[in-house]
Coordinates of N, CA and C in Angstrom, one line a residue:
M1 N 0.8 -1.2 0.0 CA 0.0 0.0 0.0 C 0.9 1.2 0.0
S2 N 0.6 2.2 -0.9 CA 1.2 3.5 -0.8 C 0.2 4.5 -0.8
A3 N 0.4 5.6 -0.1 CA -0.6 6.7 0.0 C 0.1 8.0 0.1
E4 N -0.6 9.0 -0.4 CA -0.1 10.4 -0.2 C -1.3 11.3 -0.1
S5 N -1.2 12.4 0.6 CA -2.2 13.4 0.8 C -1.6 14.8 0.6
K6 N -2.4 15.7 0.0 CA -2.0 17.1 -0.1 C -3.2 18.0 0.0
E7 N -2.9 19.2 0.6 CA -4.0 20.2 0.7 C -3.6 21.4 -0.2
V8 N -4.5 21.9 -0.9 CA -4.3 23.0 -1.8 C -5.4 24.1 -1.7
V9 N -5.0 25.4 -1.7 CA -6.0 26.4 -1.7 C -6.5 26.6 -3.1
V10 N -7.8 26.7 -3.3 CA -8.4 26.8 -4.6 C -9.4 27.9 -4.7
V11 N -9.8 28.2 -5.9 CA -10.8 29.3 -6.1 C -12.1 28.7 -6.7
L12 N -12.1 27.6 -7.4 CA -13.3 27.1 -8.0 C -13.2 25.6 -8.3
V13 N -14.3 24.9 -8.0 CA -14.5 23.5 -8.3 C -15.8 23.3 -9.0
S14 N -15.8 22.5 -10.0 CA -17.1 22.2 -10.7 C -17.2 20.8 -11.0
A15 N -18.4 20.3 -11.1 CA -18.7 18.9 -11.5 C -19.9 19.0 -12.5
S16 N -19.9 18.1 -13.5 CA -21.0 18.1 -14.4 C -21.4 16.7 -14.7
A17 N -22.6 16.4 -14.5 CA -23.1 15.0 -14.7 C -24.6 15.1 -14.9
A18 N -25.2 14.0 -15.3 CA -26.7 13.9 -15.5 C -27.1 12.5 -15.2
V19 N -28.3 12.3 -14.6 CA -28.9 11.0 -14.4 C -29.9 10.9 -15.5
K20 N -29.8 9.9 -16.4 CA -30.7 9.7 -17.5 C -31.4 8.4 -17.4
V21 N -32.8 8.4 -17.4 CA -33.6 7.2 -17.4 C -34.0 6.9 -18.9
K22 N -33.8 5.7 -19.4 CA -34.2 5.5 -20.8 C -35.7 5.7 -20.9
N23 N -36.1 6.5 -21.9 CA -37.5 6.8 -22.1 C -38.1 7.5 -20.9
G24 N -37.3 8.1 -20.1 CA -37.8 8.8 -18.9 C -37.1 10.1 -18.7
P25 N -37.1 10.6 -17.5 CA -36.5 11.9 -17.1 C -35.0 11.9 -17.2
Q26 N -34.5 13.1 -17.3 CA -33.1 13.4 -17.2 C -32.9 14.5 -16.2
L27 N -32.0 14.2 -15.2 CA -31.8 15.2 -14.1 C -30.4 15.8 -14.3
P28 N -30.2 17.0 -14.6 CA -28.8 17.6 -14.6 C -28.3 17.8 -13.2
L29 N -27.0 17.4 -13.0 CA -26.4 17.5 -11.7 C -25.2 18.4 -11.7
D30 N -25.3 19.5 -12.3 CA -24.1 20.4 -12.4 C -24.0 21.2 -11.1
L31 N -22.8 21.5 -10.7 CA -22.5 22.3 -9.6 C -21.2 23.0 -9.7
T32 N -21.2 24.2 -9.0 CA -20.0 25.0 -8.9 C -19.8 25.4 -7.5
L33 N -18.6 25.1 -6.9 CA -18.3 25.5 -5.6 C -17.1 26.4 -5.5
D34 N -17.1 27.2 -4.5 CA -16.0 28.1 -4.2 C -15.4 27.8 -2.9
P35 N -14.8 26.7 -2.7 CA -14.3 26.3 -1.3 C -13.0 27.0 -1.0
E36 N -12.7 27.0 0.3 CA -11.5 27.6 0.8 C -10.3 26.8 0.3
S37 N -10.4 25.4 0.4 CA -9.3 24.6 -0.1 C -9.8 23.2 -0.4
Y38 N -8.9 22.4 -1.0 CA -9.3 21.0 -1.2 C -8.1 20.1 -0.7
T39 N -8.4 18.9 -0.4 CA -7.4 17.9 -0.1 C -7.6 16.7 -1.0
L40 N -6.6 16.2 -1.5 CA -6.6 15.0 -2.4 C -5.8 13.9 -1.7
H41 N -6.4 12.8 -1.4 CA -5.7 11.6 -0.8 C -5.7 10.5 -1.8
S42 N -4.6 9.9 -2.1 CA -4.5 8.9 -3.1 C -3.8 7.7 -2.5
S43 N -4.4 6.5 -2.6 CA -3.9 5.2 -2.1 C -3.9 4.2 -3.2
R44 N -2.8 3.5 -3.2 CA -2.7 2.3 -4.1 C -2.7 1.1 -3.1
L45 N -3.7 0.3 -3.3 CA -3.9 -0.8 -2.4 C -3.7 -2.2 -3.0
G46 N -3.1 -3.1 -2.3 CA -2.8 -4.4 -2.9 C -4.1 -5.2 -3.0
A47 N -4.1 -6.4 -3.6 CA -5.3 -7.2 -3.7 C -5.9 -7.6 -2.4
A48 N -7.2 -7.8 -2.4 CA -7.9 -8.2 -1.2 C -7.2 -9.4 -0.5
G49 N -7.1 -9.3 0.8 CA -6.5 -10.4 1.6 C -5.0 -10.4 1.6
D50 N -4.4 -9.3 1.2 CA -2.9 -9.2 1.2 C -2.4 -9.5 2.6
A51 N -1.5 -10.4 2.7 CA -1.0 -10.9 4.0 C -0.3 -9.8 4.8
N52 N 0.2 -8.8 4.1 CA 0.9 -7.7 4.8 C 0.0 -6.5 5.1
G53 N -1.3 -6.6 4.9 CA -2.2 -5.5 5.2 C -2.2 -4.4 4.2
A54 N -1.5 -4.6 3.0 CA -1.4 -3.6 2.0 C -2.7 -3.4 1.3
D55 N -3.8 -4.1 1.6 CA -5.1 -3.9 1.0 C -5.9 -2.9 1.8
K56 N -5.4 -2.3 2.8 CA -6.1 -1.3 3.6 C -5.4 0.0 3.8
D57 N -6.1 1.1 4.0 CA -5.6 2.4 4.3 C -6.6 3.2 5.1
E58 N -6.1 4.3 5.7 CA -6.9 5.1 6.5 C -6.6 6.6 6.2
H59 N -7.6 7.4 6.0 CA -7.4 8.8 5.7 C -8.1 9.7 6.7
T60 N -7.4 10.6 7.4 CA -8.1 11.6 8.3 C -8.6 12.8 7.4
L61 N -9.9 13.1 7.6 CA -10.5 14.2 6.8 C -10.0 15.5 7.4
P62 N -10.0 16.6 6.6 CA -9.5 17.9 7.1 C -10.5 18.5 8.0
D63 N -10.1 19.4 8.9 CA -10.9 20.2 9.8 C -11.8 21.1 8.9
G64 N -12.8 21.6 9.5 CA -13.7 22.6 8.8 C -14.9 21.9 8.2
T65 N -15.7 22.6 7.5 CA -17.0 22.1 6.9 C -16.6 21.5 5.6
I66 N -16.9 20.3 5.4 CA -16.6 19.6 4.1 C -17.8 19.8 3.3
V67 N -17.7 20.5 2.1 CA -18.8 20.7 1.3 C -18.9 19.8 0.1
L68 N -17.8 19.0 -0.1 CA -17.8 18.0 -1.2 C -16.9 16.8 -0.8
L69 N -17.4 15.6 -1.0 CA -16.7 14.4 -0.8 C -16.8 13.6 -2.1
A70 N -15.7 13.3 -2.7 CA -15.7 12.5 -4.0 C -14.7 11.4 -3.8
V71 N -15.1 10.2 -4.1 CA -14.2 9.0 -4.0 C -14.3 8.2 -5.3
T72 N -13.1 7.8 -5.8 CA -13.0 7.0 -7.0 C -12.2 5.8 -6.7
A73 N -12.5 4.6 -7.2 CA -11.7 3.4 -7.0 C -11.6 2.7 -8.4
V74 N -10.4 2.5 -8.9 CA -10.2 1.9 -10.2 C -9.1 0.9 -10.1
D75 N -9.2 -0.2 -10.9 CA -8.2 -1.2 -10.9 C -7.0 -0.8 -11.9
V76 N -6.1 -1.7 -12.1 CA -4.9 -1.3 -13.0 C -5.3 -1.1 -14.4
E77 N -6.5 -1.6 -14.8 CA -7.0 -1.3 -16.2 C -7.9 -0.1 -16.3
M78 N -8.0 0.7 -15.2 CA -8.8 1.9 -15.0 C -10.3 1.6 -15.1
K79 N -10.7 0.4 -14.7 CA -12.1 0.0 -14.6 C -12.5 0.2 -13.2
P80 N -13.9 0.4 -13.0 CA -14.3 0.6 -11.6 C -14.0 -0.6 -10.7
A81 N -13.5 -0.3 -9.5 CA -13.1 -1.4 -8.6 C -14.0 -1.4 -7.4
K82 N -14.0 -2.6 -6.7 CA -14.9 -2.7 -5.5 C -14.0 -2.5 -4.3
V83 N -14.4 -1.5 -3.5 CA -13.7 -1.3 -2.2 C -14.8 -1.2 -1.1
E84 N -14.4 -1.2 0.1 CA -15.3 -1.0 1.3 C -14.8 0.2 2.0
L85 N -15.7 1.2 2.2 CA -15.4 2.4 3.0 C -16.0 2.3 4.4
T86 N -15.3 2.7 5.4 CA -15.9 2.9 6.7 C -15.8 4.4 6.9
L87 N -17.0 5.0 6.8 CA -17.1 6.5 7.0 C -17.4 6.9 8.4
R88 N -18.1 6.1 9.1 CA -18.4 6.3 10.5 C -17.9 5.1 11.3
E89 N -18.0 5.2 12.6 CA -17.5 4.1 13.4 C -18.3 2.8 13.0
N90 N -17.6 1.8 12.6 CA -18.1 0.5 12.3 C -19.3 0.5 11.3
T91 N -19.4 1.5 10.5 CA -20.4 1.5 9.4 C -19.8 1.4 8.1
K92 N -19.9 0.2 7.5 CA -19.2 -0.1 6.3 C -20.1 0.1 5.1
T93 N -19.5 0.7 4.0 CA -20.3 1.0 2.8 C -19.5 0.4 1.6
A94 N -20.2 -0.5 0.9 CA -19.6 -1.0 -0.3 C -19.6 0.0 -1.4
L95 N -18.5 0.1 -2.2 CA -18.4 1.1 -3.3 C -17.8 0.4 -4.4
T96 N -18.4 0.5 -5.6 CA -17.8 0.1 -6.8 C -17.7 1.3 -7.7
G97 N -16.5 1.8 -8.0 CA -16.3 2.9 -8.9 C -16.2 4.2 -8.3
S98 N -17.4 4.9 -8.0 CA -17.3 6.3 -7.5 C -18.4 6.6 -6.6
L99 N -18.2 7.7 -5.8 CA -19.1 8.3 -4.9 C -19.0 9.8 -5.0
L100 N -20.0 10.5 -5.1 CA -20.0 12.0 -5.0 C -21.1 12.5 -4.1
V101 N -20.7 13.2 -3.1 CA -21.7 13.9 -2.2 C -21.3 15.4 -2.1
A102 N -22.1 16.2 -2.6 CA -21.8 17.6 -2.7 C -22.8 18.5 -1.9
N103 N -22.9 18.1 -0.7 CA -23.8 18.9 0.2 C -23.2 18.7 1.6
A104 N -22.9 19.9 2.3 CA -22.2 19.9 3.5 C -23.0 19.1 4.6
D105 N -24.3 19.2 4.7 CA -25.0 18.5 5.7 C -25.0 17.0 5.5
A106 N -25.1 16.6 4.2 CA -25.0 15.1 3.9 C -23.7 14.6 4.2
V107 N -22.6 15.3 3.8 CA -21.3 14.8 4.1 C -21.1 14.7 5.6
E108 N -21.5 15.7 6.4 CA -21.4 15.7 7.8 C -22.1 14.4 8.4
Q109 N -23.3 14.1 7.9 CA -24.0 12.9 8.4 C -23.2 11.6 8.1
L110 N -22.5 11.6 6.9 CA -21.7 10.4 6.5 C -20.5 10.2 7.3
V111 N -19.8 11.3 7.7 CA -18.4 11.1 8.3 C -18.3 11.5 9.7
T112 N -19.2 12.2 10.3 CA -19.1 12.6 11.7 C -19.4 11.5 12.7
A113 N -18.5 11.3 13.6 CA -18.7 10.3 14.6 C -18.0 10.8 15.9
E114 N -18.1 10.1 17.0 CA -17.5 10.6 18.2 C -16.0 10.5 18.1
S115 N -15.5 9.7 17.3 CA -14.0 9.6 17.2 C -13.6 10.6 16.1
A116 N -12.3 10.6 15.8 CA -11.8 11.5 14.7 C -12.5 11.2 13.4
R117 N -12.5 12.2 12.5 CA -13.2 12.0 11.2 C -12.2 11.3 10.3
K118 N -12.4 10.0 10.1 CA -11.5 9.2 9.3 C -12.3 8.4 8.3
V119 N -11.6 8.1 7.2 CA -12.2 7.2 6.2 C -11.3 6.0 6.1
K120 N -11.8 4.8 6.4 CA -11.0 3.6 6.3 C -11.4 3.0 4.9
I121 N -10.4 2.5 4.3 CA -10.6 1.9 2.9 C -10.0 0.5 2.9
E122 N -10.8 -0.4 2.3 CA -10.3 -1.8 2.2 C -10.6 -2.3 0.8
N123 N -9.6 -2.8 0.1 CA -9.8 -3.4 -1.2 C -10.5 -4.7 -1.1
K124 N -11.6 -4.9 -1.9 CA -12.3 -6.1 -2.0 C -12.1 -6.8 -3.3
A125 N -11.3 -6.3 -4.2 CA -11.0 -6.9 -5.5 C -9.8 -7.8 -5.4
D126 N -9.7 -8.7 -6.4 CA -8.6 -9.7 -6.4 C -7.4 -9.1 -7.1
K127 N -7.3 -7.8 -7.4 CA -6.1 -7.2 -7.9 C -6.0 -5.8 -7.3
A128 N -4.8 -5.2 -7.5 CA -4.5 -3.9 -6.9 C -5.5 -2.9 -7.4
V129 N -5.8 -1.9 -6.6 CA -6.7 -0.8 -6.9 C -6.0 0.6 -6.5
T130 N -6.5 1.6 -7.1 CA -6.1 3.0 -6.7 C -7.4 3.7 -6.3
V131 N -7.3 4.2 -5.1 CA -8.5 4.9 -4.5 C -8.1 6.4 -4.3
E132 N -8.9 7.3 -4.8 CA -8.6 8.7 -4.6 C -9.8 9.3 -3.8
I133 N -9.5 10.1 -2.8 CA -10.5 10.8 -2.0 C -10.3 12.3 -2.1
L134 N -11.2 13.0 -2.7 CA -11.2 14.5 -2.8 C -12.2 15.1 -1.8
T135 N -11.7 16.0 -1.0 CA -12.6 16.7 -0.1 C -12.4 18.2 -0.4
C136 N -13.5 19.0 -0.4 CA -13.4 20.4 -0.5 C -14.0 20.9 0.8
R137 N -13.3 22.0 1.4 CA -13.8 22.4 2.7 C -13.9 23.9 2.7
D138 N -14.8 24.4 3.6 CA -14.9 25.8 3.9 C -14.6 26.1 5.3
G139 N -13.8 27.0 5.6 CA -13.5 27.5 7.0 C -12.8 26.5 7.9
D140 N -12.5 27.0 9.1 CA -11.8 26.2 10.1 C -12.7 26.0 11.3
D141 N -14.0 25.7 11.1 CA -14.9 25.6 12.2 C -15.0 24.2 12.7
G142 N -14.2 23.2 12.2 CA -14.4 21.9 12.6 C -13.5 21.5 13.7

């Protein structure tokens, strides 16, 4: 397992997507944020069940109000990979590919617990995966 994190001061973050139902509605999900900063954490995890524990990592979320949480997990072929996230104490969430939460209240419900704000990651795939966690935050009120 290898991991690195960095925090950068930014001026603008945008995301553009749409949910389309065949022969049904289409919901645009465009957003633009002006956060104080962002943090990018990247982990390369070994295959599930790695004897040395290289299939696991832990990332401490930054202080302040997190207004965006984005997670991607891909295998060596850049295809969506299956990982397990623990966002709150002992609450595990299966994730294949990606997760985007762009609402401060929703992010707070996902990650706030009585212990430190941490995201635990465990690879559930039979090959190495890369997981990236992007958080955008406002202020130092956390």
